[in-house]
Amino acid sequence: MTDYNKVDENIIQQFRDYVSGKVYAGNDINEDFFHDEMPIYGSYQPDVLIEAKSTDDVSTILTICNEHKIPVLARGAGSGLVGSGVAINGGVMIDMQGMNKILEYDLDNLVVKVQPGVYLHDLAEDCLTKGYMYPPDPGEKFATLGGNVSTNAGGMRAVKYGTTRDYVRAMEVVLPTGEVTRFGAVVSKTSTGYSLKDLMVGSEGTLGIITELTLRIVPQAKHTISLIVPFETLEDCIATVPVLFRAHLKPQAIEFMERKIIIASEKYIGKETFPKNIEGTDVNAYLLITFDGDNEDEIDLQMEQAAELLVENGAIDVLVADTPNAIKDAWAARSSFLEAIDSQYKLVDECDVVVPINKIAEFINFVNEAGEKYDFDVQSFGHAGDGNLHIYAVSNDEDKKEEFNKQVHDFMEEIYTKAYEFGGQLSGEHGIGHGKLQYMREFEGEINTNLIRGIKKVFDPNMILNPGKVVSVD
């Protein structure tokens, strides 16, 4: 283990003297900063919390921490699910939410420049007022863009538009030494050495702290339509997805969900949208599909072709949502899945494994069968269009938390092993953090994890920046 120094009063005073943002220490730090949205991975208090207001603030903090070998990490909205943004080693936490300005649009080059504390929701809405769209669409709309980039957030539109990585053109970064640099450029292509920008995307704040982003935007699609597609069985539901792709249809999003998660979510939001029984047939699984584009006739044709294929391949019916309110209602339940699970269960753990789309049905069947051996319940849903699946282990036996954690570990070992047999990986969008670190070497292998550790050491010689996340620092 790396030996770190403690934050003493002298260092705290340096922060107060040289940083423009507020500095909190000890009991003055709000407990919300001790954990992220997956509290099963523990609660950890930083010694100091500092509100950054500028790149200079971040540079000053990192310079001091590097000089004194004190662990330090950046924190966005705290909406992560793997413990990336928690201070497992104490030290200094930098709250980036105050750096929240949309700086400027460059519509000639179709980019927007923002600070990392801007919420995804705020940028998405601001783009729409100008007739443009920022396509990445993770489920948590009030995550910060810096956090989205640091985890390469995916979301529901990734099947058509790609993930956050595909929209990062350039960034300003403060290295662990306190040095400030820029990676990438406004240009749409480059072959200028190693892509340092792409190393930063998905690095979970372990290589540098992003203080400015240049993001690609696209013209807003003029027409959107969604389909709610009920199935009697989960197998028929998921097996239909490759059929749509083979027909050269281009959905914006394809989500799958089981009956029990829909019931929990609709109860949580207080509104029912998804049918549970159609002409005497119980609905046990659903696809939620969206098409978008500029030509209304073309979208209607895609919808009709999709509906025909869906019914031919086992759909009980195809329900069309073609008005803004109907589309909003259709997606409201899907967007509330995590909140619904949190409201219903006291113990929750999750993985966001990714597998090839032609293996989704077989993998989910394996997950459900494996889950029957354990004392907890299993809930699953996910992005059927790209194979990114969210598997939840849930229980209300708080007095058996230790046993829950042990059983969940065994369950995760089983399903990760199967995912890698199918050509998948540990995470599609949430990252590794410290919650999934124990699986990294086992499933990615010693060669790959050693390469990652080597990259970490080049960027961060003293191993002070968000240590214990993504890869161990031993």
PDB file of N, CA and C in Angstrom, residues 303-367:
ATOM      1  N   MET A 303     -41.130   2.896 -38.508  1.00  0.00           N
ATOM      2  CA  MET A 303     -41.997   2.424 -37.441  1.00  0.00           C
ATOM      3  C   MET A 303     -42.886   1.279 -37.934  1.00  0.00           C
ATOM      4  N   GLU A 304     -43.446   1.428 -39.114  1.00  0.00           N
ATOM      5  CA  GLU A 304     -44.310   0.387 -39.662  1.00  0.00           C
ATOM      6  C   GLU A 304     -43.535  -0.900 -39.936  1.00  0.00           C
ATOM      7  N   GLN A 305     -42.345  -0.762 -40.495  1.00  0.00           N
ATOM      8  CA  GLN A 305     -41.514  -1.942 -40.755  1.00  0.00           C
ATOM      9  C   GLN A 305     -41.139  -2.637 -39.437  1.00  0.00           C
ATOM     10  N   ALA A 306     -40.789  -1.828 -38.447  1.00  0.00           N
ATOM     11  CA  ALA A 306     -40.428  -2.382 -37.143  1.00  0.00           C
ATOM     12  C   ALA A 306     -41.614  -3.110 -36.514  1.00  0.00           C
ATOM     13  N   ALA A 307     -42.791  -2.485 -36.575  1.00  0.00           N
ATOM     14  CA  ALA A 307     -43.979  -3.085 -35.970  1.00  0.00           C
ATOM     15  C   ALA A 307     -44.293  -4.438 -36.601  1.00  0.00           C
ATOM     16  N   GLU A 308     -44.160  -4.514 -37.908  1.00  0.00           N
ATOM     17  CA  GLU A 308     -44.431  -5.766 -38.598  1.00  0.00           C
ATOM     18  C   GLU A 308     -43.454  -6.856 -38.157  1.00  0.00           C
ATOM     19  N   LEU A 309     -42.175  -6.499 -38.070  1.00  0.00           N
ATOM     20  CA  LEU A 309     -41.173  -7.468 -37.647  1.00  0.00           C
ATOM     21  C   LEU A 309     -41.387  -7.898 -36.194  1.00  0.00           C
ATOM     22  N   LEU A 310     -41.742  -6.949 -35.366  1.00  0.00           N
ATOM     23  CA  LEU A 310     -41.939  -7.250 -33.951  1.00  0.00           C
ATOM     24  C   LEU A 310     -43.079  -8.240 -33.737  1.00  0.00           C
ATOM     25  N   VAL A 311     -44.182  -8.010 -34.417  1.00  0.00           N
ATOM     26  CA  VAL A 311     -45.329  -8.916 -34.287  1.00  0.00           C
ATOM     27  C   VAL A 311     -44.997 -10.292 -34.863  1.00  0.00           C
ATOM     28  N   GLU A 312     -44.282 -10.306 -35.976  1.00  0.00           N
ATOM     29  CA  GLU A 312     -43.884 -11.582 -36.577  1.00  0.00           C
ATOM     30  C   GLU A 312     -42.987 -12.392 -35.647  1.00  0.00           C
ATOM     31  N   ASN A 313     -42.261 -11.696 -34.768  1.00  0.00           N
ATOM     32  CA  ASN A 313     -41.291 -12.366 -33.905  1.00  0.00           C
ATOM     33  C   ASN A 313     -41.730 -12.438 -32.446  1.00  0.00           C
ATOM     34  N   GLY A 314     -43.048 -12.383 -32.217  1.00  0.00           N
ATOM     35  CA  GLY A 314     -43.542 -12.700 -30.899  1.00  0.00           C
ATOM     36  C   GLY A 314     -44.142 -11.576 -30.086  1.00  0.00           C
ATOM     37  N   ALA A 315     -44.110 -10.341 -30.577  1.00  0.00           N
ATOM     38  CA  ALA A 315     -44.725  -9.249 -29.837  1.00  0.00           C
ATOM     39  C   ALA A 315     -46.236  -9.444 -29.762  1.00  0.00           C
ATOM     40  N   ILE A 316     -46.805  -9.185 -28.597  1.00  0.00           N
ATOM     41  CA  ILE A 316     -48.256  -9.289 -28.447  1.00  0.00           C
ATOM     42  C   ILE A 316     -48.943  -8.144 -29.163  1.00  0.00           C
ATOM     43  N   ASP A 317     -48.326  -6.977 -29.125  1.00  0.00           N
ATOM     44  CA  ASP A 317     -48.903  -5.783 -29.729  1.00  0.00           C
ATOM     45  C   ASP A 317     -47.777  -4.768 -29.888  1.00  0.00           C
ATOM     46  N   VAL A 318     -48.044  -3.679 -30.583  1.00  0.00           N
ATOM     47  CA  VAL A 318     -47.110  -2.562 -30.698  1.00  0.00           C
ATOM     48  C   VAL A 318     -47.891  -1.285 -30.429  1.00  0.00           C
ATOM     49  N   LEU A 319     -47.532  -0.588 -29.366  1.00  0.00           N
ATOM     50  CA  LEU A 319     -48.228   0.634 -28.967  1.00  0.00           C
ATOM     51  C   LEU A 319     -47.385   1.838 -29.359  1.00  0.00           C
ATOM     52  N   VAL A 320     -47.992   2.790 -30.040  1.00  0.00           N
ATOM     53  CA  VAL A 320     -47.256   3.923 -30.601  1.00  0.00           C
ATOM     54  C   VAL A 320     -47.442   5.158 -29.728  1.00  0.00           C
ATOM     55  N   ALA A 321     -46.327   5.794 -29.385  1.00  0.00           N
ATOM     56  CA  ALA A 321     -46.341   7.088 -28.700  1.00  0.00           C
ATOM     57  C   ALA A 321     -45.754   8.103 -29.671  1.00  0.00           C
ATOM     58  N   ASP A 322     -46.595   8.984 -30.194  1.00  0.00           N
ATOM     59  CA  ASP A 322     -46.130   9.890 -31.239  1.00  0.00           C
ATOM     60  C   ASP A 322     -46.375  11.367 -30.915  1.00  0.00           C
ATOM     61  N   THR A 323     -46.662  11.671 -29.659  1.00  0.00           N
ATOM     62  CA  THR A 323     -46.764  13.072 -29.230  1.00  0.00           C
ATOM     63  C   THR A 323     -45.754  13.290 -28.117  1.00  0.00           C
ATOM     64  N   PRO A 324     -45.334  14.538 -27.905  1.00  0.00           N
ATOM     65  CA  PRO A 324     -44.337  14.789 -26.845  1.00  0.00           C
ATOM     66  C   PRO A 324     -44.754  14.251 -25.484  1.00  0.00           C
ATOM     67  N   ASN A 325     -46.021  14.429 -25.105  1.00  0.00           N
ATOM     68  CA  ASN A 325     -46.466  13.938 -23.793  1.00  0.00           C
ATOM     69  C   ASN A 325     -46.486  12.427 -23.729  1.00  0.00           C
ATOM     70  N   ALA A 326     -46.935  11.789 -24.813  1.00  0.00           N
ATOM     71  CA  ALA A 326     -46.983  10.322 -24.839  1.00  0.00           C
ATOM     72  C   ALA A 326     -45.573   9.739 -24.766  1.00  0.00           C
ATOM     73  N   ILE A 327     -44.633  10.354 -25.487  1.00  0.00           N
ATOM     74  CA  ILE A 327     -43.243   9.896 -25.454  1.00  0.00           C
ATOM     75  C   ILE A 327     -42.652  10.081 -24.063  1.00  0.00           C
ATOM     76  N   LYS A 328     -42.943  11.234 -23.465  1.00  0.00           N
ATOM     77  CA  LYS A 328     -42.454  11.512 -22.111  1.00  0.00           C
ATOM     78  C   LYS A 328     -42.976  10.478 -21.121  1.00  0.00           C
ATOM     79  N   ASP A 329     -44.271  10.157 -21.216  1.00  0.00           N
ATOM     80  CA  ASP A 329     -44.869   9.164 -20.318  1.00  0.00           C
ATOM     81  C   ASP A 329     -44.251   7.784 -20.527  1.00  0.00           C
ATOM     82  N   ALA A 330     -44.000   7.442 -21.791  1.00  0.00           N
ATOM     83  CA  ALA A 330     -43.443   6.126 -22.088  1.00  0.00           C
ATOM     84  C   ALA A 330     -42.065   5.952 -21.465  1.00  0.00           C
ATOM     85  N   TRP A 331     -41.277   7.028 -21.451  1.00  0.00           N
ATOM     86  CA  TRP A 331     -39.917   6.948 -20.936  1.00  0.00           C
ATOM     87  C   TRP A 331     -39.816   7.257 -19.452  1.00  0.00           C
ATOM     88  N   ALA A 332     -40.880   7.772 -18.853  1.00  0.00           N
ATOM     89  CA  ALA A 332     -40.827   8.165 -17.437  1.00  0.00           C
ATOM     90  C   ALA A 332     -40.549   6.970 -16.541  1.00  0.00           C
ATOM     91  N   ALA A 333     -41.240   5.861 -16.805  1.00  0.00           N
ATOM     92  CA  ALA A 333     -41.035   4.667 -15.976  1.00  0.00           C
ATOM     93  C   ALA A 333     -39.609   4.143 -16.133  1.00  0.00           C
ATOM     94  N   ARG A 334     -39.116   4.090 -17.371  1.00  0.00           N
ATOM     95  CA  ARG A 334     -37.736   3.613 -17.607  1.00  0.00           C
ATOM     96  C   ARG A 334     -36.713   4.483 -16.891  1.00  0.00           C
ATOM     97  N   SER A 335     -36.924   5.778 -16.878  1.00  0.00           N
ATOM     98  CA  SER A 335     -35.968   6.698 -16.280  1.00  0.00           C
ATOM     99  C   SER A 335     -35.944   6.620 -14.758  1.00  0.00           C
ATOM    100  N   SER A 336     -36.955   5.982 -14.170  1.00  0.00           N
ATOM    101  CA  SER A 336     -37.070   5.950 -12.705  1.00  0.00           C
ATOM    102  C   SER A 336     -36.715   4.591 -12.109  1.00  0.00           C
ATOM    103  N   PHE A 337     -36.096   3.726 -12.886  1.00  0.00           N
ATOM    104  CA  PHE A 337     -35.836   2.373 -12.396  1.00  0.00           C
ATOM    105  C   PHE A 337     -34.978   2.364 -11.130  1.00  0.00           C
ATOM    106  N   LEU A 338     -33.861   3.085 -11.137  1.00  0.00           N
ATOM    107  CA  LEU A 338     -32.974   3.055  -9.982  1.00  0.00           C
ATOM    108  C   LEU A 338     -33.656   3.632  -8.754  1.00  0.00           C
ATOM    109  N   GLU A 339     -34.368   4.752  -8.926  1.00  0.00           N
ATOM    110  CA  GLU A 339     -35.082   5.351  -7.797  1.00  0.00           C
ATOM    111  C   GLU A 339     -36.142   4.385  -7.255  1.00  0.00           C
ATOM    112  N   ALA A 340     -36.807   3.683  -8.163  1.00  0.00           N
ATOM    113  CA  ALA A 340     -37.832   2.726  -7.735  1.00  0.00           C
ATOM    114  C   ALA A 340     -37.216   1.588  -6.934  1.00  0.00           C
ATOM    115  N   ILE A 341     -36.069   1.080  -7.399  1.00  0.00           N
ATOM    116  CA  ILE A 341     -35.392   0.003  -6.678  1.00  0.00           C
ATOM    117  C   ILE A 341     -34.933   0.487  -5.309  1.00  0.00           C
ATOM    118  N   ASP A 342     -34.337   1.672  -5.254  1.00  0.00           N
ATOM    119  CA  ASP A 342     -33.865   2.216  -3.976  1.00  0.00           C
ATOM    120  C   ASP A 342     -35.005   2.427  -2.985  1.00  0.00           C
ATOM    121  N   SER A 343     -36.188   2.768  -3.510  1.00  0.00           N
ATOM    122  CA  SER A 343     -37.329   3.012  -2.623  1.00  0.00           C
ATOM    123  C   SER A 343     -37.934   1.704  -2.092  1.00  0.00           C
ATOM    124  N   GLN A 344     -37.683   0.619  -2.781  1.00  0.00           N
ATOM    125  CA  GLN A 344     -38.311  -0.660  -2.450  1.00  0.00           C
ATOM    126  C   GLN A 344     -37.411  -1.570  -1.615  1.00  0.00           C
ATOM    127  N   TYR A 345     -36.079  -1.412  -1.750  1.00  0.00           N
ATOM    128  CA  TYR A 345     -35.148  -2.325  -1.085  1.00  0.00           C
ATOM    129  C   TYR A 345     -34.132  -1.567  -0.240  1.00  0.00           C
ATOM    130  N   LYS A 346     -33.697  -2.202   0.842  1.00  0.00           N
ATOM    131  CA  LYS A 346     -32.729  -1.595   1.756  1.00  0.00           C
ATOM    132  C   LYS A 346     -31.292  -1.974   1.409  1.00  0.00           C
ATOM    133  N   LEU A 347     -31.091  -3.129   0.790  1.00  0.00           N
ATOM    134  CA  LEU A 347     -29.766  -3.566   0.357  1.00  0.00           C
ATOM    135  C   LEU A 347     -29.779  -3.708  -1.162  1.00  0.00           C
ATOM    136  N   VAL A 348     -28.878  -2.993  -1.822  1.00  0.00           N
ATOM    137  CA  VAL A 348     -28.839  -2.982  -3.288  1.00  0.00           C
ATOM    138  C   VAL A 348     -27.391  -3.042  -3.752  1.00  0.00           C
ATOM    139  N   ASP A 349     -27.106  -3.949  -4.673  1.00  0.00           N
ATOM    140  CA  ASP A 349     -25.834  -3.945  -5.385  1.00  0.00           C
ATOM    141  C   ASP A 349     -26.149  -4.152  -6.861  1.00  0.00           C
ATOM    142  N   GLU A 350     -25.201  -3.743  -7.720  1.00  0.00           N
ATOM    143  CA  GLU A 350     -25.521  -3.713  -9.143  1.00  0.00           C
ATOM    144  C   GLU A 350     -24.275  -3.908  -9.968  1.00  0.00           C
ATOM    145  N   CYS A 351     -24.449  -4.455 -11.165  1.00  0.00           N
ATOM    146  CA  CYS A 351     -23.377  -4.422 -12.157  1.00  0.00           C
ATOM    147  C   CYS A 351     -23.973  -3.969 -13.490  1.00  0.00           C
ATOM    148  N   ASP A 352     -23.112  -3.410 -14.341  1.00  0.00           N
ATOM    149  CA  ASP A 352     -23.600  -2.978 -15.669  1.00  0.00           C
ATOM    150  C   ASP A 352     -22.789  -3.666 -16.751  1.00  0.00           C
ATOM    151  N   VAL A 353     -22.788  -4.996 -16.659  1.00  0.00           N
ATOM    152  CA  VAL A 353     -22.049  -5.834 -17.579  1.00  0.00           C
ATOM    153  C   VAL A 353     -22.499  -5.583 -19.017  1.00  0.00           C
ATOM    154  N   VAL A 354     -21.599  -5.826 -19.959  1.00  0.00           N
ATOM    155  CA  VAL A 354     -21.943  -5.665 -21.376  1.00  0.00           C
ATOM    156  C   VAL A 354     -21.575  -6.931 -22.131  1.00  0.00           C
ATOM    157  N   VAL A 355     -22.500  -7.393 -22.994  1.00  0.00           N
ATOM    158  CA  VAL A 355     -22.287  -8.598 -23.793  1.00  0.00           C
ATOM    159  C   VAL A 355     -22.714  -8.303 -25.239  1.00  0.00           C
ATOM    160  N   PRO A 356     -22.265  -9.113 -26.198  1.00  0.00           N
ATOM    161  CA  PRO A 356     -22.746  -8.932 -27.574  1.00  0.00           C
ATOM    162  C   PRO A 356     -24.264  -9.044 -27.631  1.00  0.00           C
ATOM    163  N   ILE A 357     -24.897  -8.272 -28.516  1.00  0.00           N
ATOM    164  CA  ILE A 357     -26.363  -8.218 -28.509  1.00  0.00           C
ATOM    165  C   ILE A 357     -26.999  -9.565 -28.849  1.00  0.00           C
ATOM    166  N   ASN A 358     -26.303 -10.398 -29.617  1.00  0.00           N
ATOM    167  CA  ASN A 358     -26.892 -11.704 -29.935  1.00  0.00           C
ATOM    168  C   ASN A 358     -26.763 -12.695 -28.781  1.00  0.00           C
ATOM    169  N   LYS A 359     -26.148 -12.262 -27.684  1.00  0.00           N
ATOM    170  CA  LYS A 359     -26.016 -13.108 -26.508  1.00  0.00           C
ATOM    171  C   LYS A 359     -26.877 -12.610 -25.334  1.00  0.00           C
ATOM    172  N   ILE A 360     -27.615 -11.517 -25.533  1.00  0.00           N
ATOM    173  CA  ILE A 360     -28.368 -10.935 -24.416  1.00  0.00           C
ATOM    174  C   ILE A 360     -29.371 -11.924 -23.843  1.00  0.00           C
ATOM    175  N   ALA A 361     -30.176 -12.530 -24.688  1.00  0.00           N
ATOM    176  CA  ALA A 361     -31.223 -13.432 -24.199  1.00  0.00           C
ATOM    177  C   ALA A 361     -30.632 -14.599 -23.413  1.00  0.00           C
ATOM    178  N   GLU A 362     -29.597 -15.215 -23.968  1.00  0.00           N
ATOM    179  CA  GLU A 362     -28.962 -16.344 -23.295  1.00  0.00           C
ATOM    180  C   GLU A 362     -28.341 -15.906 -21.970  1.00  0.00           C
ATOM    181  N   PHE A 363     -27.744 -14.705 -21.971  1.00  0.00           N
ATOM    182  CA  PHE A 363     -27.103 -14.215 -20.749  1.00  0.00           C
ATOM    183  C   PHE A 363     -28.132 -13.914 -19.658  1.00  0.00           C
ATOM    184  N   ILE A 364     -29.229 -13.254 -20.018  1.00  0.00           N
ATOM    185  CA  ILE A 364     -30.255 -12.932 -19.021  1.00  0.00           C
ATOM    186  C   ILE A 364     -30.882 -14.201 -18.460  1.00  0.00           C
ATOM    187  N   ASN A 365     -31.084 -15.200 -19.310  1.00  0.00           N
ATOM    188  CA  ASN A 365     -31.588 -16.488 -18.812  1.00  0.00           C
ATOM    189  C   ASN A 365     -30.624 -17.089 -17.791  1.00  0.00           C
ATOM    190  N   PHE A 366     -29.333 -16.996 -18.095  1.00  0.00           N
ATOM    191  CA  PHE A 366     -28.320 -17.503 -17.161  1.00  0.00           C
ATOM    192  C   PHE A 366     -28.367 -16.737 -15.838  1.00  0.00           C
ATOM    193  N   VAL A 367     -28.478 -15.406 -15.934  1.00  0.00           N
ATOM    194  CA  VAL A 367     -28.541 -14.561 -14.733  1.00  0.00           C
ATOM    195  C   VAL A 367     -29.731 -14.947 -13.866  1.00  0.00           C
TER     196      VAL A 367
END
